[in-house]
PDB file of N, CA and C in Angstrom:
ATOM      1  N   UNK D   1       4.026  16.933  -6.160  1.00 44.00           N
ATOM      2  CA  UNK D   1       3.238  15.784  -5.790  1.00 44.00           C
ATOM      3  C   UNK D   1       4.038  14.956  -4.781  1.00 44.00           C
ATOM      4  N   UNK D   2       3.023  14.919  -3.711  1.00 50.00           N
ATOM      5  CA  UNK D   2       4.020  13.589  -2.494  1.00 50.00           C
ATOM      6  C   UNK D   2       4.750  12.438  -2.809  1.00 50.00           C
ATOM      7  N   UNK D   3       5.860  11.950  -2.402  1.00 54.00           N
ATOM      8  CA  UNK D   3       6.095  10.077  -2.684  1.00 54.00           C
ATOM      9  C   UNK D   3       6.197   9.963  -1.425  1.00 54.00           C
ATOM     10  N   UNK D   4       5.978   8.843  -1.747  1.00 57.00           N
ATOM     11  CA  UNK D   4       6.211   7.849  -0.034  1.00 57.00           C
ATOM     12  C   UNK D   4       7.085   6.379  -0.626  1.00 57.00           C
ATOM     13  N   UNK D   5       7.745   6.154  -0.190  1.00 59.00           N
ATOM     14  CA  UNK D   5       8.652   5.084  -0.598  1.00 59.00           C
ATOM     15  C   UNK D   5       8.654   4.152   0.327  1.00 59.00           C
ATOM     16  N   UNK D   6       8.312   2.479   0.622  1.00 62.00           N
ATOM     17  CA  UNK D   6       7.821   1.327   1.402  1.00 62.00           C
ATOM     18  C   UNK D   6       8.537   0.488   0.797  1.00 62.00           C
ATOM     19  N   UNK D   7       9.536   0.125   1.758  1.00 67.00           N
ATOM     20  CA  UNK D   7      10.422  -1.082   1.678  1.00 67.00           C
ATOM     21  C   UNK D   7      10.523  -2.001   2.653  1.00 67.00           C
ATOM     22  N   UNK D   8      10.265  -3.176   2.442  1.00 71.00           N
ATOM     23  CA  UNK D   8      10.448  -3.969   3.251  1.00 71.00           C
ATOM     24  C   UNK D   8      10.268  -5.281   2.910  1.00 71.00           C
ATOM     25  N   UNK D   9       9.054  -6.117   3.830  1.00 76.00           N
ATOM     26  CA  UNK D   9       8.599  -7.468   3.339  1.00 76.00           C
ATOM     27  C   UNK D   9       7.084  -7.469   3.942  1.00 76.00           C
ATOM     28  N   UNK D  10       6.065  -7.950   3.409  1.00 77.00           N
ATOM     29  CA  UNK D  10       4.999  -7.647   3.294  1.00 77.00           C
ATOM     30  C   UNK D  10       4.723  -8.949   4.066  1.00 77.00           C
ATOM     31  N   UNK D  11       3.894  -8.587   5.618  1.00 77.00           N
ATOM     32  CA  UNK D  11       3.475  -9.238   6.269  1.00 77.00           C
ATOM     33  C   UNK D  11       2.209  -9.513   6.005  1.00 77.00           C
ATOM     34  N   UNK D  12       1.173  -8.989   5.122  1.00 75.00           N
ATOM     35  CA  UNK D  12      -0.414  -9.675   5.422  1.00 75.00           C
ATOM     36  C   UNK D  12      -0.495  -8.996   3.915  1.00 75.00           C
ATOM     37  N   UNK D  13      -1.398  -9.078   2.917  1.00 75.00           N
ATOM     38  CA  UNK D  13      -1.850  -8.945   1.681  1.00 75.00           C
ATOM     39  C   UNK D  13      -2.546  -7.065   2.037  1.00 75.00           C
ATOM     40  N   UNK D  14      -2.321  -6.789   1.365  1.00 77.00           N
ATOM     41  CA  UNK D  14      -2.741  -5.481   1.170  1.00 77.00           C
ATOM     42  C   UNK D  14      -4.143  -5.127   1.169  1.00 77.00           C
ATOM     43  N   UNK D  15      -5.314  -3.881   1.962  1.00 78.00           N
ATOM     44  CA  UNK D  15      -6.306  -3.786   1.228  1.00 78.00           C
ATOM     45  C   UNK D  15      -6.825  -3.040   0.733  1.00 78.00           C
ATOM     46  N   UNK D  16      -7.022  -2.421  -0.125  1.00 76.00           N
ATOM     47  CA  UNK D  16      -7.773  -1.157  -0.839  1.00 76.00           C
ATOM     48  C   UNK D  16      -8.971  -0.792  -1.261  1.00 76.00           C
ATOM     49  N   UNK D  17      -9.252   0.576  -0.765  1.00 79.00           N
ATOM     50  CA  UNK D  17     -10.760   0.929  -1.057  1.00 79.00           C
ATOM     51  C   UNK D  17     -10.475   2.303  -1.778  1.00 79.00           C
ATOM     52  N   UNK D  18     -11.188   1.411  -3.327  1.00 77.00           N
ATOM     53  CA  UNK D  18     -10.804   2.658  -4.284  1.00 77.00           C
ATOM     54  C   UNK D  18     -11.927   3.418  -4.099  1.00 77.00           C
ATOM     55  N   UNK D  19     -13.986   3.082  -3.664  1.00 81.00           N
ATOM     56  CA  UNK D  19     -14.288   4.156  -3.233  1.00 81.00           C
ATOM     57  C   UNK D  19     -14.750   4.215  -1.865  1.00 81.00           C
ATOM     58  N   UNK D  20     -14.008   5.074  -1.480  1.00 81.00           N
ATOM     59  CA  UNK D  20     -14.438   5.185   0.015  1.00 81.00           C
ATOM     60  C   UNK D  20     -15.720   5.966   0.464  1.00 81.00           C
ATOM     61  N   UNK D  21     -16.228   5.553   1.509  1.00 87.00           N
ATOM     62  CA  UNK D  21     -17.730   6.985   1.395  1.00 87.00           C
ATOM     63  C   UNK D  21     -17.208   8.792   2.230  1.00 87.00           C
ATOM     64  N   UNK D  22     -15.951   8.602   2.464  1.00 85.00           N
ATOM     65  CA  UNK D  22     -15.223   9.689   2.727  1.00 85.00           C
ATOM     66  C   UNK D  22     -14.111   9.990   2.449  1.00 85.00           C
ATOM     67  N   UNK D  23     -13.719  10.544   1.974  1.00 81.00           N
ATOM     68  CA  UNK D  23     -11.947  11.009   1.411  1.00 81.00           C
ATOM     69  C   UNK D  23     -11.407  10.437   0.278  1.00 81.00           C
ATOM     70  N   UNK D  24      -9.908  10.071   0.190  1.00 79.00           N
ATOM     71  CA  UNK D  24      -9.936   9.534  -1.031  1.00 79.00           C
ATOM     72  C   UNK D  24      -9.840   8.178  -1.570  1.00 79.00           C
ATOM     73  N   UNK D  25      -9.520   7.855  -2.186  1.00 78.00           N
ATOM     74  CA  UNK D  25      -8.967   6.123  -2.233  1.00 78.00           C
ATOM     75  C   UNK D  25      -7.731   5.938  -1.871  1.00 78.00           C
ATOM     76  N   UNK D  26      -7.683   4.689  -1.119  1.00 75.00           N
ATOM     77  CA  UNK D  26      -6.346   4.391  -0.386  1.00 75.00           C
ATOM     78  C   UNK D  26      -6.115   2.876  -0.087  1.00 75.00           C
ATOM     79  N   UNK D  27      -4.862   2.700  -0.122  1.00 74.00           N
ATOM     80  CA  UNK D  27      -4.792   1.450  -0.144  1.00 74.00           C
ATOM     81  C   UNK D  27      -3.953   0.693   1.189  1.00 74.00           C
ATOM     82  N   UNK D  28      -4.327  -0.207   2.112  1.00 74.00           N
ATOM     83  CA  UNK D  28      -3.692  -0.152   3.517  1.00 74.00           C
ATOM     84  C   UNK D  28      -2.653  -1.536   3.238  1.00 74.00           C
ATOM     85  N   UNK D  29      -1.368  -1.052   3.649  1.00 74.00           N
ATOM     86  CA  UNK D  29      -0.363  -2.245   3.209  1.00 74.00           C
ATOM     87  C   UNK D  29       0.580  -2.519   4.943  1.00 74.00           C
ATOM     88  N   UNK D  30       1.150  -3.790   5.077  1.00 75.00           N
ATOM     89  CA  UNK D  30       1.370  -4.402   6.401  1.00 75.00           C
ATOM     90  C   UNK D  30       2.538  -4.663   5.947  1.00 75.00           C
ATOM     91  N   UNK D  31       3.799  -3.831   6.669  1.00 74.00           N
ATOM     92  CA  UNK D  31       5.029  -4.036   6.263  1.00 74.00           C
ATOM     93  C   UNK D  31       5.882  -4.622   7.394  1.00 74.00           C
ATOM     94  N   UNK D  32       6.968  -5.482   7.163  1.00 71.00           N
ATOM     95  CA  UNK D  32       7.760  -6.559   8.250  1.00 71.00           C
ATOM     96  C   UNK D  32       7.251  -7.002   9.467  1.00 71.00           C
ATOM     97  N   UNK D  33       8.181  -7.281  10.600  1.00 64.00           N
ATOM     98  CA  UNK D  33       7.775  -8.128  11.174  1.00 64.00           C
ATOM     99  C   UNK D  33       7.198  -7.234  12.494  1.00 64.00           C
ATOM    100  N   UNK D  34       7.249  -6.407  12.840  1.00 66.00           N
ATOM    101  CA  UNK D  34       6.644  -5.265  13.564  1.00 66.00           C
ATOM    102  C   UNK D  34       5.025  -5.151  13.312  1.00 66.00           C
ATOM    103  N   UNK D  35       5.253  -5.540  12.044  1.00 63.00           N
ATOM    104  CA  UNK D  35       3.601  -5.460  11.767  1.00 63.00           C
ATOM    105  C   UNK D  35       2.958  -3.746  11.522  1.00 63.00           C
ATOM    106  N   UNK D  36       4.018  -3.139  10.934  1.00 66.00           N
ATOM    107  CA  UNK D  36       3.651  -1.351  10.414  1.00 66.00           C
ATOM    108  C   UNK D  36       2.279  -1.495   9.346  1.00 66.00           C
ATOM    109  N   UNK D  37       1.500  -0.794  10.000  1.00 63.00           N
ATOM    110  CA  UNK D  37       0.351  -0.538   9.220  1.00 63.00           C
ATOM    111  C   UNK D  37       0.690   1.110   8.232  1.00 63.00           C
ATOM    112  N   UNK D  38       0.892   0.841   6.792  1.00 64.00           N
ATOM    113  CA  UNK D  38       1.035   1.899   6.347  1.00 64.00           C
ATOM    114  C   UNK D  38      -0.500   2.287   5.403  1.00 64.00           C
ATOM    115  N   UNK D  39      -1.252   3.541   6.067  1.00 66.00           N
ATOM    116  CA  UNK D  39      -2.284   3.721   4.601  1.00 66.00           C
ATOM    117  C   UNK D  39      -1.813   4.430   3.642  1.00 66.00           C
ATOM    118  N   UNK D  40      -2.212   4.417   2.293  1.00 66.00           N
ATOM    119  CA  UNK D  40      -1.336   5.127   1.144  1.00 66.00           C
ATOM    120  C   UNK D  40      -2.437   5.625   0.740  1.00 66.00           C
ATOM    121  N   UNK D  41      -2.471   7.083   0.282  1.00 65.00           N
ATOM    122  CA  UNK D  41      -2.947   8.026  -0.701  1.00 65.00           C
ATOM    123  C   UNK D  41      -3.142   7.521  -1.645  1.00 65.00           C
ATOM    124  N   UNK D  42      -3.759   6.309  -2.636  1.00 61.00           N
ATOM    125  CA  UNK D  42      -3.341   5.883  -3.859  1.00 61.00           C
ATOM    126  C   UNK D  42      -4.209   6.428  -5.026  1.00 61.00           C
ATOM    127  N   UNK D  43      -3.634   6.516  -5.896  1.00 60.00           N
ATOM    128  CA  UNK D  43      -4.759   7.272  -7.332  1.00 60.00           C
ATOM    129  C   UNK D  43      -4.232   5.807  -8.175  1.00 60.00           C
ATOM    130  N   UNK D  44      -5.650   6.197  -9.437  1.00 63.00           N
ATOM    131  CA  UNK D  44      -5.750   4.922 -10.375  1.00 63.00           C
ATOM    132  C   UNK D  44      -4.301   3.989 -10.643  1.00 63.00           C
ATOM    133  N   UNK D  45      -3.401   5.204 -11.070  1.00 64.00           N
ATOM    134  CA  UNK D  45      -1.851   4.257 -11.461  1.00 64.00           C
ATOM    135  C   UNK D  45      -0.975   3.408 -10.363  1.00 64.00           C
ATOM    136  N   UNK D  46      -0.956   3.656  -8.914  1.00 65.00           N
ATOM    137  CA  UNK D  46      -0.728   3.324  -8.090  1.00 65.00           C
ATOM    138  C   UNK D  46      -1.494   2.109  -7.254  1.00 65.00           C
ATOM    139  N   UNK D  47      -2.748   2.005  -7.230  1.00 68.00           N
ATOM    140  CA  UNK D  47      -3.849   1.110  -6.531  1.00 68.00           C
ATOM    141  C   UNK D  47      -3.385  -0.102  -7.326  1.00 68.00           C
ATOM    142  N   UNK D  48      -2.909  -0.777  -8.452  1.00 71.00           N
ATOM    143  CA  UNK D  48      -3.123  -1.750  -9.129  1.00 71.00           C
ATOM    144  C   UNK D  48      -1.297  -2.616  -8.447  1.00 71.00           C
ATOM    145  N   UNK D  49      -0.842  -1.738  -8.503  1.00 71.00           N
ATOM    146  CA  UNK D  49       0.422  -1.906  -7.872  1.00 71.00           C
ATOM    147  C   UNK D  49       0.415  -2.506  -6.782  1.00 71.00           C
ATOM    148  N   UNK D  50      -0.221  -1.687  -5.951  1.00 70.00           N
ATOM    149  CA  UNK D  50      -0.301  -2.154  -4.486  1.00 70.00           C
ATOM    150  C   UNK D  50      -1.190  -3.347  -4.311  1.00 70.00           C
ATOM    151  N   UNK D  51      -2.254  -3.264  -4.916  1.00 72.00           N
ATOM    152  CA  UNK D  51      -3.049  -4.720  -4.887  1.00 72.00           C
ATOM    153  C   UNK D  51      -2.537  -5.671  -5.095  1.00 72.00           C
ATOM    154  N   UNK D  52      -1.404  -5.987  -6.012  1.00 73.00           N
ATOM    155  CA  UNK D  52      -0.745  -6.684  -6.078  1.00 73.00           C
ATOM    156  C   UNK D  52       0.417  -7.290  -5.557  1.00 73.00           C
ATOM    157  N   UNK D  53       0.562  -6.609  -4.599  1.00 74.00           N
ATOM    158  CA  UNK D  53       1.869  -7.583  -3.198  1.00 74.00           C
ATOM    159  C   UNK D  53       0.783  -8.879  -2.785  1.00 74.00           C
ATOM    160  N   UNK D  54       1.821  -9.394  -2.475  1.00 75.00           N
ATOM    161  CA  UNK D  54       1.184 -10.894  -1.355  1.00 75.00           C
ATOM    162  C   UNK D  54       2.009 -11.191  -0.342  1.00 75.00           C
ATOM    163  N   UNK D  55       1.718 -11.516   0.907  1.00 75.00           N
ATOM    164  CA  UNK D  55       2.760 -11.911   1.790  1.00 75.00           C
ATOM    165  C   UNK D  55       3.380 -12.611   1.490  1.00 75.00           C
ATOM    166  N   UNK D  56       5.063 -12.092   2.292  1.00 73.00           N
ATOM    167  CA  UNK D  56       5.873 -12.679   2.099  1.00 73.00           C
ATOM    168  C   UNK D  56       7.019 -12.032   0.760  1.00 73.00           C
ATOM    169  N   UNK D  57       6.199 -10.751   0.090  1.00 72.00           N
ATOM    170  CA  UNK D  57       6.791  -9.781  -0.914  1.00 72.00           C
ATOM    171  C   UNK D  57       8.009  -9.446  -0.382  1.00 72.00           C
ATOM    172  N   UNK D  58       9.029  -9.223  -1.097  1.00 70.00           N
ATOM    173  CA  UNK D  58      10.109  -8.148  -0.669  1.00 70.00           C
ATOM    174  C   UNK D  58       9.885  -6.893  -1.675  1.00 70.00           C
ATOM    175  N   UNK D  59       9.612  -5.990  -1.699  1.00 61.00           N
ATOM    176  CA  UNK D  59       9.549  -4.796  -2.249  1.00 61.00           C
ATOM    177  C   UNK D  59      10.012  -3.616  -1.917  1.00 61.00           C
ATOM    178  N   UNK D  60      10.563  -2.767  -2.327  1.00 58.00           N
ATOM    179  CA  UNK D  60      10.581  -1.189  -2.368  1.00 58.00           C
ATOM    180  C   UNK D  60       9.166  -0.258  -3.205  1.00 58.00           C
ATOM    181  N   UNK D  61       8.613   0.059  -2.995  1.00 57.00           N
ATOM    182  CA  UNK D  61       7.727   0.680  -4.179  1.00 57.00           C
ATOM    183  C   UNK D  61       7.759   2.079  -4.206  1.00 57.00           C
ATOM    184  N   UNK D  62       7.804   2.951  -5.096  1.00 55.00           N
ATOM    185  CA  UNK D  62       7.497   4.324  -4.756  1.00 55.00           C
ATOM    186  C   UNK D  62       5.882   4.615  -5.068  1.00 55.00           C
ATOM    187  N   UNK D  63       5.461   5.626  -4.310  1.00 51.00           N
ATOM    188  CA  UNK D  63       3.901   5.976  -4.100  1.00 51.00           C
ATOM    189  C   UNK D  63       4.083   7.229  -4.694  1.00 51.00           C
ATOM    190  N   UNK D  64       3.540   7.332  -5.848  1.00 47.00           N
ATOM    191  CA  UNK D  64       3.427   9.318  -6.042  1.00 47.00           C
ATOM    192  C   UNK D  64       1.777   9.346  -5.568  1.00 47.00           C
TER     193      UNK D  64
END
């Protein structure tokens, strides 16, 4: 199973669409000051996680 590991500081609140009308659920997170748009693969255990940053987070998270 993939990880993706996102460290940084969370420039804008995260957004997630657990159903999408194509593919899978994913959750789109805005990391430092560059402004990196990362989308994540997320399944049920992961989405609740990610919903939960707010700008201005410092985090590491791992993504399985």
């Amino acid at each position: 199973m993939p990880h993706c590991l996102l460290a940084g500081i969370v420039s804008a609140a995260p957004k997630s669409n657990p159903f999408p009308s194509e593919g899978r659920p994913y959750a789109s997170v805005v990391i430092d000051a560059d402004n990196s748009l990362y989308r994540v693969i997320a399944y049920d255990d992961t989405m609740p996680e990610l919903e939960s940053l707010q700008k201005g987070d410092e985090r590491a998270l791992t993504v399985i």
